[in-house]
Amino acid sequence: MSTPLKLNKPLVSVEWLFENKSAPNLVILDATLPKVGQQQSASSKIEGIKNALFFDIKNIFSDTSAPFPNTAVTPDVFEQEVRKLGINQDDALVIYDRHGVYSSPRAWWLFKTMGFDNVAVLNGGFPEWIKAGYASEALIEYNGALGNFKSSYNSNALFDYKKVLEVLSDSKKIIIDARSSDRFKGTSPEPREGLRSGHIPNSKNLPFTELIDDGKLISQTELIQKFDHLIDKESDLIFSCGSGITACILALGAEVAGYKNLAVYDGSWTEWGSLHQLPIESD
């Protein structure tokens, strides 16, 4: 039997995954979320990496009763639903999506938030897997025994608007917004009706698209340059976006670049822009 995998970095290549696909504790998750305007496909009809399971961010791993989209579920619900996928505490998780690198970092961050670190994102996702000539098949539906996954919630990993308000005047805590520069500046309207335009006071802008090249995360050297241009290594970073998805791309990039003390503002601009008592800036 081959040695169980231990993932010591947050990003793996398709070549690495292919070489390690027979590891006894490997679980591959498809965490595809439709982009704005796209429809969610039925998982039974989805082609994916062999033996991959569907990690349903939209319907299972978001609180569908919450007022804002993509709100994280409670640790208890997360634990219960992950166990239904047969995932155990000693598993190694590799997460991909069918856009390249888009929604997979959200699933990666949720696992990190729940205290699980043996997890990585597949760089380039399913498109890169196919480009490399590796085989695909329909996603399987797990029907085996429950896993023994245990949530150990890190309350510092996910912020709500109250925690963001508390750090607005702290120069060592930097909010970085992953939206486009036009949305950040307030010169383009928000896609969600009723939202104010602009950004959180004192926040900085790093569009997530600047971290992606042809569906893959840019190199560690390039990531370091992107972040070092905005902040210093001692800063605590809080990432925001439209609804908590692409902020996690920045979190992934920052971790690859060597930053620590990272958090994601879960409600992001959908929440902040909806609450008229909260301050905003625009350029």
Short mmCIF file of C-alpha atoms in Angstrom, two decimals:
data_model
loop_
_atom_site.label_atom_id
_atom_site.label_comp_id
_atom_site.label_asym_id
_atom_site.label_seq_id
_atom_site.Cartn_x
_atom_site.Cartn_y
_atom_site.Cartn_z
CA MET A 1 0.00 0.00 0.00
CA SER A 2 1.31 3.48 -0.87
CA THR A 3 2.07 6.04 1.83
CA PRO A 4 -0.79 8.36 2.85
CA LEU A 5 -0.49 11.83 1.38
CA LYS A 6 0.42 14.85 3.48
CA LEU A 7 -0.10 18.12 1.64
CA ASN A 8 2.48 20.69 2.69
CA LYS A 9 1.47 23.40 0.23
CA PRO A 10 -1.88 24.93 -0.76
CA LEU A 11 -1.51 24.42 -4.51
CA VAL A 12 -0.73 21.28 -6.55
CA SER A 13 -0.27 20.70 -10.27
CA VAL A 14 -2.25 18.33 -12.47
CA GLU A 15 0.95 16.33 -13.02
CA TRP A 16 1.36 15.91 -9.26
CA LEU A 17 -2.26 14.80 -8.90
CA PHE A 18 -1.92 12.26 -11.70
CA GLU A 19 1.21 10.80 -10.09
CA ASN A 20 -0.49 10.56 -6.69
CA LYS A 21 -4.01 9.56 -7.77
CA SER A 22 -3.71 6.10 -6.16
CA ALA A 23 -2.84 7.37 -2.67
CA PRO A 24 -5.08 5.58 -0.14
CA ASN A 25 -6.23 8.75 1.62
CA LEU A 26 -6.73 10.98 -1.45
CA VAL A 27 -10.16 12.54 -1.97
CA ILE A 28 -10.76 14.70 -5.04
CA LEU A 29 -13.54 17.27 -4.88
CA ASP A 30 -15.18 19.21 -7.70
CA ALA A 31 -16.20 22.54 -6.15
CA THR A 32 -17.46 24.25 -9.29
CA LEU A 33 -19.78 27.17 -8.74
CA PRO A 34 -21.45 28.83 -11.71
CA LYS A 35 -20.19 32.30 -12.55
CA VAL A 36 -22.69 35.15 -12.49
CA GLY A 37 -25.36 34.49 -15.11
CA GLN A 38 -24.53 30.79 -15.49
CA GLN A 39 -26.76 27.90 -14.40
CA GLN A 40 -25.70 25.08 -12.11
CA SER A 41 -25.51 21.72 -13.89
CA ALA A 42 -26.89 18.54 -12.40
CA SER A 43 -23.89 16.75 -10.88
CA SER A 44 -24.95 13.43 -12.42
CA LYS A 45 -24.29 14.86 -15.88
CA ILE A 46 -20.96 16.50 -15.09
CA GLU A 47 -17.70 15.19 -16.48
CA GLY A 48 -14.87 15.41 -14.00
CA ILE A 49 -11.66 13.85 -12.78
CA LYS A 50 -11.98 10.12 -12.10
CA ASN A 51 -13.37 9.34 -8.63
CA ALA A 52 -14.11 13.01 -7.92
CA LEU A 53 -17.05 13.91 -5.68
CA PHE A 54 -19.16 17.03 -6.08
CA PHE A 55 -18.70 19.60 -3.30
CA ASP A 56 -21.85 21.69 -3.69
CA ILE A 57 -20.93 25.19 -2.52
CA LYS A 58 -24.20 26.75 -3.68
CA ASN A 59 -26.80 24.39 -2.20
CA ILE A 60 -25.09 22.40 0.56
CA PHE A 61 -22.10 24.37 1.85
CA SER A 62 -23.80 27.77 1.86
CA ASP A 63 -26.61 28.77 4.21
CA THR A 64 -29.48 29.05 1.72
CA SER A 65 -31.66 30.72 4.38
CA ALA A 66 -29.19 33.58 4.89
CA PRO A 67 -29.98 37.03 3.43
CA PHE A 68 -26.75 37.13 1.41
CA PRO A 69 -25.41 34.55 -1.09
CA ASN A 70 -22.62 32.07 -0.29
CA THR A 71 -22.84 32.59 3.49
CA ALA A 72 -20.82 29.86 5.20
CA VAL A 73 -22.78 27.17 7.03
CA THR A 74 -22.22 26.52 10.73
CA PRO A 75 -19.36 24.22 11.77
CA ASP A 76 -21.87 21.54 12.81
CA VAL A 77 -23.61 21.56 9.43
CA PHE A 78 -20.27 21.60 7.62
CA GLU A 79 -19.07 18.60 9.63
CA GLN A 80 -22.30 16.68 9.00
CA GLU A 81 -22.29 17.31 5.23
CA VAL A 82 -18.57 16.56 4.81
CA ARG A 83 -19.05 13.27 6.63
CA LYS A 84 -21.80 12.41 4.13
CA LEU A 85 -19.09 12.57 1.45
CA GLY A 86 -17.14 9.90 3.36
CA ILE A 87 -14.33 12.30 4.24
CA ASN A 88 -12.13 11.38 7.19
CA GLN A 89 -9.76 13.34 9.40
CA ASP A 90 -6.71 11.61 7.89
CA ASP A 91 -7.71 12.21 4.27
CA ALA A 92 -5.85 14.48 1.86
CA LEU A 93 -8.19 16.69 -0.16
CA VAL A 94 -7.48 18.11 -3.61
CA ILE A 95 -10.12 20.55 -4.80
CA TYR A 96 -10.69 21.75 -8.35
CA ASP A 97 -13.29 23.59 -10.40
CA ARG A 98 -14.23 23.60 -14.06
CA HIS A 99 -13.34 27.24 -14.66
CA GLY A 100 -9.63 26.82 -13.81
CA VAL A 101 -9.12 28.55 -10.47
CA TYR A 102 -12.36 30.27 -9.50
CA SER A 103 -14.56 28.63 -6.85
CA SER A 104 -12.18 25.89 -5.68
CA PRO A 105 -10.34 28.32 -3.36
CA ARG A 106 -13.66 28.97 -1.60
CA ALA A 107 -13.97 25.28 -0.71
CA TRP A 108 -10.27 25.22 0.27
CA TRP A 109 -10.82 28.19 2.59
CA LEU A 110 -13.93 26.63 4.16
CA PHE A 111 -11.93 23.53 5.07
CA LYS A 112 -9.14 25.70 6.49
CA THR A 113 -11.72 27.67 8.47
CA MET A 114 -13.01 24.40 9.92
CA GLY A 115 -9.52 23.49 11.12
CA PHE A 116 -8.58 21.08 8.32
CA ASP A 117 -5.17 21.78 6.76
CA ASN A 118 -4.46 18.68 4.64
CA VAL A 119 -6.10 20.33 1.64
CA ALA A 120 -4.91 21.92 -1.61
CA VAL A 121 -6.30 23.51 -4.76
CA LEU A 122 -5.56 21.99 -8.18
CA ASN A 123 -3.86 24.69 -10.20
CA GLY A 124 -5.69 25.17 -13.50
CA GLY A 125 -8.49 22.87 -12.40
CA PHE A 126 -10.34 20.60 -14.79
CA PRO A 127 -9.35 22.52 -17.97
CA GLU A 128 -5.67 21.99 -17.13
CA TRP A 129 -6.31 18.32 -16.37
CA ILE A 130 -7.89 17.83 -19.81
CA LYS A 131 -5.19 19.90 -21.52
CA ALA A 132 -2.58 17.53 -20.05
CA GLY A 133 -4.36 14.58 -21.69
CA TYR A 134 -5.66 12.93 -18.55
CA ALA A 135 -8.93 10.99 -18.56
CA SER A 136 -12.30 12.18 -17.31
CA GLU A 137 -15.54 10.45 -16.38
CA ALA A 138 -18.93 11.37 -14.92
CA LEU A 139 -18.78 12.50 -11.31
CA ILE A 140 -19.71 9.75 -8.89
CA GLU A 141 -22.27 10.06 -6.14
CA TYR A 142 -20.93 8.85 -2.81
CA ASN A 143 -23.05 6.13 -1.19
CA GLY A 144 -20.58 4.66 1.29
CA ALA A 145 -20.13 4.93 5.04
CA LEU A 146 -20.06 8.27 6.82
CA GLY A 147 -16.62 9.78 7.33
CA ASN A 148 -15.22 10.86 10.69
CA PHE A 149 -14.36 14.45 9.70
CA LYS A 150 -14.41 16.82 12.67
CA SER A 151 -14.89 20.59 12.45
CA SER A 152 -12.62 22.71 14.62
CA TYR A 153 -13.80 26.21 13.81
CA ASN A 154 -11.29 29.06 13.55
CA SER A 155 -13.29 32.21 14.24
CA ASN A 156 -10.42 34.38 12.99
CA ALA A 157 -10.68 32.98 9.45
CA LEU A 158 -14.14 34.36 8.58
CA PHE A 159 -15.14 37.94 9.35
CA ASP A 160 -18.61 39.47 9.55
CA TYR A 161 -19.24 43.19 9.08
CA LYS A 162 -18.91 43.88 12.82
CA LYS A 163 -15.38 42.46 12.90
CA VAL A 164 -14.52 44.46 9.78
CA LEU A 165 -15.79 47.65 11.42
CA GLU A 166 -13.55 46.97 14.41
CA VAL A 167 -10.38 46.90 12.30
CA LEU A 168 -11.04 49.82 9.94
CA SER A 169 -8.72 52.16 11.82
CA ASP A 170 -6.03 49.56 12.60
CA SER A 171 -3.11 50.20 10.23
CA LYS A 172 -1.78 46.67 10.75
CA LYS A 173 -5.00 45.09 9.48
CA ILE A 174 -5.45 45.59 5.75
CA ILE A 175 -8.66 44.91 3.82
CA ILE A 176 -8.04 43.90 0.20
CA ASP A 177 -10.94 43.91 -2.26
CA ALA A 178 -10.90 41.38 -5.12
CA ARG A 179 -13.51 43.14 -7.28
CA SER A 180 -12.68 44.97 -10.51
CA SER A 181 -11.17 48.44 -10.17
CA ASP A 182 -14.30 50.05 -11.66
CA ARG A 183 -16.53 48.44 -9.04
CA PHE A 184 -14.04 49.28 -6.31
CA LYS A 185 -13.96 52.93 -7.39
CA GLY A 186 -17.74 53.02 -7.71
CA THR A 187 -17.67 53.97 -11.39
CA SER A 188 -19.43 50.77 -12.49
CA PRO A 189 -22.77 49.66 -11.00
CA GLU A 190 -22.94 46.54 -8.88
CA PRO A 191 -24.47 43.47 -10.59
CA ARG A 192 -26.74 42.89 -7.58
CA GLU A 193 -29.70 45.26 -7.58
CA GLY A 194 -29.96 47.70 -4.69
CA LEU A 195 -26.28 47.69 -3.70
CA ARG A 196 -24.44 50.93 -3.14
CA SER A 197 -21.31 51.49 -5.21
CA GLY A 198 -17.83 52.04 -3.80
CA HIS A 199 -15.63 50.24 -1.29
CA ILE A 200 -14.94 49.74 2.40
CA PRO A 201 -13.00 52.73 3.83
CA ASN A 202 -9.21 52.30 3.92
CA SER A 203 -9.38 49.11 1.83
CA LYS A 204 -7.05 48.39 -1.07
CA ASN A 205 -7.89 46.92 -4.46
CA LEU A 206 -6.34 43.83 -6.03
CA PRO A 207 -8.69 42.40 -8.68
CA PHE A 208 -8.63 38.60 -8.50
CA THR A 209 -8.16 38.51 -12.28
CA GLU A 210 -4.63 39.85 -11.77
CA LEU A 211 -3.74 36.63 -9.96
CA ILE A 212 -5.00 34.35 -12.74
CA ASP A 213 -3.33 33.67 -16.09
CA ASP A 214 -5.01 31.28 -18.52
CA GLY A 215 -7.02 29.70 -15.71
CA LYS A 216 -4.01 29.12 -13.44
CA LEU A 217 -2.69 30.98 -10.45
CA ILE A 218 0.36 33.04 -11.40
CA SER A 219 3.79 32.02 -10.08
CA GLN A 220 4.86 32.48 -6.47
CA THR A 221 7.35 35.18 -7.54
CA GLU A 222 4.62 37.11 -9.36
CA LEU A 223 2.24 36.71 -6.40
CA ILE A 224 4.84 38.09 -4.01
CA GLN A 225 5.27 41.11 -6.27
CA LYS A 226 1.51 41.71 -6.39
CA PHE A 227 1.10 41.65 -2.62
CA ASP A 228 4.37 43.35 -1.68
CA HIS A 229 3.32 46.26 -3.86
CA LEU A 230 0.30 46.82 -1.59
CA ILE A 231 1.34 45.78 1.89
CA ASP A 232 4.15 44.54 4.12
CA LYS A 233 4.63 41.02 5.43
CA GLU A 234 3.65 42.01 8.98
CA SER A 235 0.10 43.01 8.05
CA ASP A 236 -2.97 40.97 8.91
CA LEU A 237 -5.01 40.61 5.71
CA ILE A 238 -8.79 40.51 5.35
CA PHE A 239 -10.03 39.70 1.85
CA SER A 240 -13.34 40.90 0.45
CA CYS A 241 -15.08 40.66 -2.93
CA GLY A 242 -18.67 40.63 -4.19
CA SER A 243 -20.07 37.67 -2.24
CA GLY A 244 -17.16 35.81 -0.61
CA ILE A 245 -16.01 33.61 -3.51
CA THR A 246 -13.20 35.43 -5.33
CA ALA A 247 -11.87 36.83 -2.04
CA CYS A 248 -10.70 33.26 -1.44
CA ILE A 249 -8.58 33.43 -4.61
CA LEU A 250 -6.69 36.29 -2.95
CA ALA A 251 -6.40 34.25 0.25
CA LEU A 252 -4.93 31.35 -1.73
CA GLY A 253 -2.52 33.67 -3.55
CA ALA A 254 -1.43 35.27 -0.30
CA GLU A 255 -0.77 31.91 1.33
CA VAL A 256 1.29 30.78 -1.67
CA ALA A 257 3.18 34.08 -1.40
CA GLY A 258 4.02 33.33 2.23
CA TYR A 259 1.62 35.61 4.09
CA LYS A 260 0.13 34.57 7.42
CA ASN A 261 -2.82 35.82 9.49
CA LEU A 262 -5.35 35.74 6.66
CA ALA A 263 -9.13 36.12 6.85
CA VAL A 264 -12.06 36.37 4.45
CA TYR A 265 -14.98 38.76 4.92
CA ASP A 266 -17.81 36.31 4.33
CA GLY A 267 -20.60 38.76 3.43
CA SER A 268 -18.23 40.94 1.40
CA TRP A 269 -19.64 43.82 -0.63
CA THR A 270 -23.08 42.20 -0.97
CA GLU A 271 -23.49 42.64 2.77
CA TRP A 272 -21.52 45.86 3.25
CA GLY A 273 -23.16 47.64 0.32
CA SER A 274 -26.62 46.59 1.52
CA LEU A 275 -26.30 47.96 5.06
CA HIS A 276 -26.77 51.70 4.81
CA GLN A 277 -25.40 52.36 8.29
CA LEU A 278 -21.95 51.21 7.16
CA PRO A 279 -19.47 53.76 5.77
CA ILE A 280 -18.28 53.62 2.16
CA GLU A 281 -15.75 55.40 0.00
CA SER A 282 -15.57 55.91 -3.75
CA ASP A 283 -12.94 57.39 -6.03
#
